[in-house]
């Protein structure tokens, strides 16, 4: 850290993931930095990430994990996953890389981030002002004027807007930043919740409520599989959830909102072939259909699947069931489709799809192309990715680039 303090006054609006890294990067570049955060404490959403463990990066992340690869590329080059791990190691976070590159703090506590950020803010003399809800940002000449709901007014040479998207509004990110960006001339794309649970049109959901299976789920559009995910699938009273479904939700919701018909295909039997299953069924021709399926699939599925193929009594012997019904049943075990009719909203989602349109932002600096001295970072921009540490990686990388650029920009 340099000792010389430049005359540049930078205000970071939002003390979340991207704002905190932006503030530190700007401070390391010798600016005078103030963070304005509406909550009594910073980093509220970080505490909820990764089921309280914070999957803070993914060592395999590249620009192709994001919806606009070309736009994210420069920021990821400035702070890639390896550099991110180093950055946090200097703050005190010891990394633990798990399956598929997902990286967590060795402490297994997302709260470690709150602790190291608070320590660094104090150590490097960043001015943190909490309980401050920013209401208005204007620019007069070369000076930004920021007003909060307590009647205070702040001035700055540069502003970094990092108020996040709209998910988990109780964490403080409720989309208020979009209004500031719009008032300064920016355009907001269509925004919707992503990485969330899906609502299905299916009459027997209540009977399946709570059944969790390690399986395979696919997104089907126009009879084609658009995306396949393996892992846990969880049936609920309104539809379907689990890590596989969150990953499929981005494309599913986008198509659904564009009035397209999409289906989730679930494969209940992954270890055997259709021929194996058929052979097994006919091997027990004197047994009931229920006893044939027990031990193959979760018992709660049996009455529902039998209803689907028109078998009304689960004690019916295999020999009494038509080959057509057996064929249909076996097909369903490998290809069970459910129509998507909706999704759980911002309270349940993990990321906002859409945001400030990227055409209006310089990806080399994160500066607005419309207002000199105005910078953006994190989820407020039209950038999102799947689960796996990519969204926080974007927050850190874009925050870091914005912090440096805001300090160095003239
Ligand atoms: C439940 C959950 C789990 C997640 N898990 C992971 C994970 O494990 N890995 C991963 O990569 N991503 C995860 N994410 C996504 C990740 O947390 C976000 O993408 C990331 O936090 C976005 O950072 P941000 O700085 O843009 O916004 P935020 O972290 O949302 O921060 C915005 C800040 O701005 C403040 N603010 C908003 N408006 C104002 C205002 N008007 N005045 C003052 N302050 C304001 C807010 O209070 C908030 O502190 C998860 C998200 C959720 C909801």
XYZ file of C-alpha atoms and ligand atoms in Angstrom:
463
model
C 0.000 0.000 0.000
C 1.348 3.431 -0.931
C 1.669 6.220 1.611
C 0.762 9.070 -0.737
C -2.883 10.008 -0.659
C -4.121 11.370 -3.960
C -6.706 14.109 -4.052
C -9.153 11.779 -5.706
C -12.302 11.264 -3.675
C -14.109 8.034 -4.528
C -17.469 6.975 -3.156
C -18.474 3.330 -3.398
C -22.223 2.827 -3.078
C -22.984 -0.612 -1.616
C -20.820 -2.581 0.811
C -21.371 -5.969 -0.815
C -18.896 -8.266 -2.587
C -18.027 -6.024 -5.527
C -18.117 -2.762 -3.551
C -15.757 -4.028 -0.860
C -13.120 -5.185 -3.345
C -13.588 -1.983 -5.370
C -12.994 0.084 -2.224
C -9.849 -1.846 -1.274
C -8.453 -1.696 -4.845
C -9.115 2.057 -4.991
C -7.503 2.574 -1.593
C -4.442 0.544 -2.643
C -4.264 2.918 -5.635
C -3.995 5.871 -3.233
C -7.490 7.306 -3.412
C -9.583 8.588 -0.529
C -12.389 6.060 -0.331
C -15.778 6.104 1.350
C -18.256 3.217 1.300
C -21.938 4.017 1.788
C -23.951 0.979 2.892
C -27.623 0.946 3.794
C -27.374 -1.929 6.313
C -25.900 -1.607 9.821
C -23.114 -3.938 8.597
C -21.384 -4.726 5.315
C -21.415 -8.031 3.396
C -24.872 -9.254 4.445
C -25.400 -11.320 1.303
C -21.938 -12.874 1.455
C -22.958 -14.460 4.766
C -25.726 -16.351 2.952
C -23.562 -17.645 0.128
C -22.594 -21.267 -0.433
C -24.993 -22.408 2.311
C -23.042 -20.301 4.792
C -19.667 -21.570 3.507
C -19.185 -19.046 0.661
C -18.130 -20.663 -2.591
C -16.033 -17.579 -3.341
C -14.453 -18.595 -6.618
C -14.012 -21.431 -9.026
C -10.463 -22.240 -10.096
C -11.808 -23.391 -13.479
C -13.731 -20.174 -14.217
C -13.233 -18.560 -17.616
C -15.134 -15.901 -19.504
C -17.218 -18.663 -21.112
C -19.015 -19.269 -17.832
C -20.817 -15.925 -18.254
C -23.649 -14.660 -20.432
C -21.393 -12.060 -22.122
C -17.907 -13.629 -22.391
C -16.299 -10.775 -24.317
C -17.424 -8.205 -21.775
C -16.187 -10.079 -18.695
C -12.847 -11.091 -20.242
C -10.772 -7.957 -19.390
C -11.897 -7.933 -15.740
C -11.164 -11.655 -15.412
C -7.716 -11.039 -16.880
C -7.001 -8.363 -14.291
C -8.188 -10.540 -11.417
C -8.510 -14.191 -12.418
C -9.414 -16.983 -9.948
C -5.768 -17.598 -9.077
C -5.161 -13.902 -8.398
C -8.419 -13.786 -6.437
C -7.252 -16.611 -4.202
C -3.961 -14.751 -3.679
C -5.780 -11.489 -2.989
C -7.870 -13.150 -0.306
C -4.909 -15.064 1.086
C -3.237 -11.723 1.809
C -6.411 -10.697 3.646
C -6.390 -13.970 5.615
C -8.600 -16.444 3.732
C -7.047 -19.906 3.274
C -8.546 -21.600 0.180
C -9.986 -25.094 -0.031
C -10.667 -26.348 -3.562
C -13.435 -28.919 -3.807
C -15.137 -30.797 -6.667
C -15.391 -29.097 -10.061
C -13.101 -26.265 -8.987
C -15.451 -24.801 -6.364
C -13.386 -22.961 -3.774
C -14.306 -22.210 -0.151
C -12.488 -20.750 2.853
C -10.844 -23.498 4.886
C -12.711 -22.117 7.894
C -15.941 -23.256 6.136
C -17.460 -19.960 7.310
C -18.715 -17.241 5.015
C -18.408 -14.926 8.022
C -14.601 -15.118 7.618
C -15.088 -12.693 4.714
C -16.918 -10.183 6.903
C -14.087 -10.410 9.439
C -11.233 -9.945 6.957
C -13.026 -7.157 5.088
C -13.702 -5.263 8.322
C -10.099 -5.667 9.407
C -8.789 -4.415 6.055
C -11.219 -1.471 5.971
C -9.981 -0.325 9.378
C -6.328 -1.076 8.668
C -6.270 0.838 5.392
C -8.403 3.763 6.613
C -11.318 3.312 4.283
C -14.193 5.445 5.486
C -17.170 3.124 6.055
C -20.554 4.742 6.632
C -23.339 2.253 7.382
C -27.092 2.757 7.931
C -26.970 5.052 4.924
C -29.540 4.492 2.212
C -28.483 6.387 -0.894
C -31.462 8.025 -2.555
C -30.058 10.155 -5.307
C -26.914 10.647 -7.404
C -26.338 13.638 -9.665
C -23.327 15.163 -11.350
C -22.557 18.894 -11.474
C -19.487 19.762 -13.509
C -16.843 17.267 -12.453
C -18.411 16.541 -9.070
C -20.861 13.835 -8.095
C -23.421 14.741 -5.445
C -24.869 11.853 -3.459
C -27.814 12.285 -1.110
C -28.948 9.771 1.496
C -32.268 9.282 3.250
C -30.907 10.837 6.457
C -30.587 14.175 4.669
C -26.801 13.974 4.308
C -24.982 15.011 1.177
C -21.617 13.691 -0.043
C -19.429 14.786 -2.926
C -16.976 12.734 -4.955
C -14.745 12.875 -8.015
C -15.787 9.342 -8.963
C -18.607 7.015 -7.965
C -18.545 3.212 -8.085
C -22.082 1.907 -8.091
C -22.205 -1.595 -6.606
C -25.725 -1.910 -5.241
C -26.230 -5.435 -6.650
C -29.323 -6.824 -8.334
C -32.706 -7.728 -6.911
C -32.257 -11.162 -5.344
C -32.541 -11.678 -1.609
C -33.964 -8.174 -1.103
C -33.716 -8.564 2.684
C -29.921 -8.488 2.235
C -30.248 -4.892 1.020
C -30.065 -5.516 -2.726
C -33.514 -4.598 -3.957
C -32.743 -3.001 -7.289
C -32.501 0.589 -6.053
C -29.261 0.987 -8.022
C -31.080 0.529 -11.322
C -32.964 3.759 -10.625
C -29.717 5.708 -10.071
C -28.238 4.315 -13.279
C -31.401 5.213 -15.195
C -31.495 8.720 -13.759
C -27.958 9.165 -15.101
C -29.032 8.032 -18.580
C -28.338 4.290 -18.490
C -30.591 1.546 -19.817
C -31.639 -1.516 -17.815
C -32.316 -4.732 -19.712
C -35.190 -7.023 -18.835
C -34.283 -8.483 -15.403
C -35.454 -11.752 -13.877
C -34.468 -14.074 -11.019
C -32.090 -16.900 -11.916
C -30.698 -19.956 -10.101
C -34.069 -20.629 -8.529
C -36.718 -23.312 -8.085
C -39.218 -24.075 -10.828
C -42.995 -24.398 -10.624
C -44.461 -27.315 -12.557
C -47.829 -28.200 -13.983
C -48.322 -31.667 -12.499
C -51.358 -33.046 -10.636
C -49.482 -35.329 -8.205
C -46.880 -32.926 -6.794
C -48.301 -33.150 -3.260
C -47.646 -36.898 -3.277
C -44.049 -36.335 -4.341
C -43.346 -33.460 -1.941
C -39.988 -33.940 -0.221
C -38.629 -36.766 -2.408
C -34.953 -36.177 -3.158
C -33.008 -38.349 -5.550
C -29.544 -38.297 -7.006
C -30.506 -38.249 -10.657
C -30.263 -36.514 -13.950
C -32.342 -33.538 -15.031
C -32.528 -32.006 -18.487
C -34.102 -28.924 -19.974
C -36.267 -29.834 -22.966
C -37.280 -27.273 -25.549
C -38.906 -28.174 -28.868
C -38.205 -31.815 -28.011
C -34.454 -31.147 -27.853
C -32.304 -31.356 -24.762
C -30.771 -27.892 -24.175
C -28.861 -28.634 -20.965
C -28.192 -31.687 -18.795
C -27.271 -31.644 -15.109
C -26.536 -34.556 -12.824
C -26.953 -34.400 -9.071
C -29.770 -34.033 -6.596
C -33.319 -33.427 -7.795
C -35.889 -32.485 -5.178
C -39.660 -32.645 -5.730
C -41.736 -30.102 -3.814
C -45.412 -29.267 -3.428
C -45.121 -26.518 -6.079
C -42.607 -28.096 -8.445
C -38.990 -29.016 -8.465
C -35.742 -27.879 -6.879
C -32.207 -29.013 -6.032
C -28.805 -28.041 -7.471
C -29.569 -29.555 -10.894
C -32.746 -27.514 -11.247
C -31.113 -24.231 -10.151
C -28.586 -24.714 -12.951
C -31.349 -25.357 -15.509
C -33.469 -22.458 -14.268
C -31.587 -19.675 -16.112
C -32.500 -20.949 -19.575
C -35.868 -22.340 -18.462
C -37.063 -18.996 -17.063
C -35.727 -17.030 -20.009
C -37.688 -19.220 -22.449
C -40.767 -19.293 -20.223
C -40.794 -15.492 -20.039
C -40.637 -15.463 -23.827
C -43.837 -17.563 -23.851
C -42.043 -20.717 -24.943
C -43.056 -24.165 -23.692
C -40.260 -25.848 -21.737
C -40.096 -29.128 -19.857
C -37.867 -30.643 -17.210
C -36.990 -34.236 -17.996
C -36.035 -36.373 -15.005
C -34.232 -39.704 -15.345
C -35.067 -41.858 -12.334
C -32.903 -44.834 -13.259
C -29.378 -43.959 -14.232
C -27.421 -47.098 -13.430
C -29.301 -49.635 -15.599
C -30.372 -49.762 -19.259
C -34.004 -49.899 -20.348
C -33.454 -53.505 -21.459
C -32.090 -54.403 -17.989
C -35.138 -52.899 -16.309
C -37.573 -54.677 -18.667
C -35.795 -57.987 -18.135
C -35.996 -57.469 -14.381
C -39.726 -56.758 -14.532
C -40.551 -59.832 -16.633
C -38.345 -61.987 -14.424
C -40.895 -61.417 -11.671
C -44.038 -61.972 -13.740
C -45.866 -63.578 -10.786
C -45.115 -60.664 -8.474
C -47.014 -57.411 -8.034
C -45.873 -54.413 -10.032
C -45.223 -52.560 -6.784
C -42.791 -55.222 -5.527
C -41.031 -55.091 -8.859
C -40.350 -51.381 -8.497
C -39.508 -51.324 -4.775
C -35.753 -51.353 -4.503
C -35.378 -49.775 -7.935
C -36.865 -46.332 -7.329
C -38.008 -44.262 -4.333
C -41.265 -45.804 -3.106
C -43.147 -42.485 -3.252
C -42.803 -42.481 -7.046
C -44.545 -45.854 -7.479
C -48.259 -44.929 -7.090
C -47.738 -41.789 -9.180
C -45.995 -43.620 -12.031
C -48.619 -46.354 -12.003
C -51.377 -43.729 -12.305
C -49.508 -42.239 -15.264
C -49.589 -45.548 -17.151
C -53.158 -46.398 -16.185
C -52.479 -49.126 -13.574
C -54.883 -48.411 -10.750
C -53.962 -51.204 -8.376
C -50.347 -51.526 -7.297
C -50.885 -55.169 -6.295
C -51.615 -56.173 -9.923
C -49.348 -59.008 -11.023
C -46.960 -58.299 -13.871
C -48.545 -61.093 -15.932
C -51.856 -59.187 -15.802
C -50.409 -55.950 -17.175
C -50.336 -55.230 -20.929
C -46.923 -55.045 -22.623
C -47.939 -51.528 -23.719
C -48.301 -50.371 -20.114
C -45.000 -51.991 -19.112
C -43.307 -50.310 -22.063
C -44.783 -46.928 -21.068
C -43.691 -47.429 -17.472
C -40.114 -48.245 -18.455
C -40.021 -45.221 -20.751
C -41.116 -42.999 -17.849
C -38.352 -44.310 -15.608
C -35.884 -42.954 -18.133
C -37.771 -39.958 -19.482
C -40.314 -38.288 -17.173
C -41.296 -34.816 -18.370
C -42.854 -31.961 -16.451
C -44.068 -28.712 -17.937
C -42.558 -25.550 -16.404
C -45.249 -23.003 -15.544
C -43.312 -20.573 -13.383
C -40.502 -20.049 -10.932
C -39.748 -18.883 -7.422
C -38.956 -15.168 -7.264
C -36.192 -12.890 -6.064
C -36.539 -14.045 -2.424
C -35.502 -17.579 -3.402
C -33.107 -16.939 -6.297
C -29.316 -16.633 -6.166
C -28.605 -14.175 -8.943
C -30.310 -11.526 -11.071
C -30.234 -12.098 -14.811
C -30.138 -8.777 -16.674
C -29.138 -5.336 -15.406
C -27.344 -2.278 -16.735
C -26.819 -2.859 -20.424
C -23.177 -3.689 -21.133
C -23.081 -1.663 -24.367
C -23.015 1.463 -22.195
C -20.028 0.373 -20.081
C -16.355 0.157 -21.033
C -15.234 -3.425 -20.218
C -11.582 -2.314 -19.972
C -12.325 0.020 -17.036
C -15.941 -0.585 -15.916
C -16.553 3.139 -16.501
C -19.837 4.366 -17.882
C -19.582 5.380 -21.538
C -22.205 8.036 -20.795
C -21.009 9.677 -17.565
C -17.320 10.224 -16.952
C -16.238 9.154 -13.474
C -19.173 6.774 -12.956
C -18.185 3.114 -12.588
C -20.144 -0.099 -12.090
C -19.292 -3.540 -10.756
C -20.995 -6.772 -9.768
C -24.513 -7.973 -10.235
C -25.943 -4.553 -11.096
C -24.585 -5.149 -14.598
C -26.181 -7.494 -17.127
C -23.763 -10.294 -16.189
C -24.611 -13.604 -14.574
C -23.459 -17.198 -14.452
C -24.475 -20.571 -13.058
C -23.844 -21.768 -9.467
C -20.244 -22.706 -8.671
C -18.448 -19.576 -7.485
C -18.698 -17.698 -10.792
C -21.018 -14.920 -9.639
C -18.810 -13.914 -6.734
C -15.779 -14.172 -9.015
C -17.453 -11.620 -11.281
C -18.155 -9.361 -8.284
C -14.503 -9.486 -7.158
C -12.996 -9.090 -10.671
C -15.267 -6.277 -11.806
C -14.947 -4.557 -8.412
C -11.177 -4.734 -8.537
C -11.038 -3.340 -12.076
C -13.518 -0.565 -11.238
C -11.554 0.390 -8.101
C -8.247 0.672 -9.922
C -9.747 2.421 -12.957
C -11.653 4.952 -10.830
C -8.409 5.840 -9.029
C -6.296 6.079 -12.125
C -8.853 7.699 -14.448
C -8.448 11.439 -15.028
C -28.559 -17.370 -1.136
C -27.439 -16.986 -2.078
C -26.316 -17.797 -2.172
C -25.291 -17.459 -3.058
N -24.179 -18.258 -3.094
C -23.164 -17.943 -3.925
C -21.966 -18.703 -3.932
O -21.772 -19.596 -3.102
N -21.005 -18.373 -4.851
C -21.168 -17.343 -5.744
O -20.286 -17.120 -6.569
N -22.281 -16.556 -5.716
C -23.261 -16.827 -4.832
N -24.367 -16.019 -4.786
C -24.415 -14.809 -5.655
C -23.542 -13.688 -5.055
O -23.778 -13.578 -3.670
C -23.852 -12.345 -5.734
O -23.749 -12.473 -7.126
C -22.898 -11.243 -5.236
O -23.014 -11.067 -3.840
C -23.154 -9.927 -5.946
O -22.313 -8.946 -5.387
P -22.666 -7.387 -5.547
O -21.584 -6.663 -4.853
O -22.925 -7.057 -6.956
O -24.039 -7.197 -4.784
P -24.448 -7.483 -3.258
O -23.520 -8.479 -2.645
O -25.884 -7.793 -3.326
O -24.171 -6.097 -2.507
C -24.898 -4.932 -2.771
C -24.830 -4.045 -1.530
O -25.373 -2.753 -1.838
C -26.164 -2.317 -0.761
N -27.161 -1.374 -1.269
C -28.146 -1.599 -2.167
N -28.824 -0.486 -2.437
C -28.274 0.495 -1.672
C -28.536 1.878 -1.492
N -29.504 2.500 -2.187
N -27.762 2.598 -0.625
C -26.757 1.987 0.068
N -26.466 0.681 -0.060
C -27.201 -0.053 -0.923
C -26.775 -3.592 -0.207
O -27.246 -3.457 1.121
C -25.629 -4.580 -0.355
O -24.820 -4.609 0.806
C -25.401 -16.313 -3.890
C -26.531 -15.498 -3.773
C -27.541 -15.814 -2.874
C -28.743 -14.915 -2.753
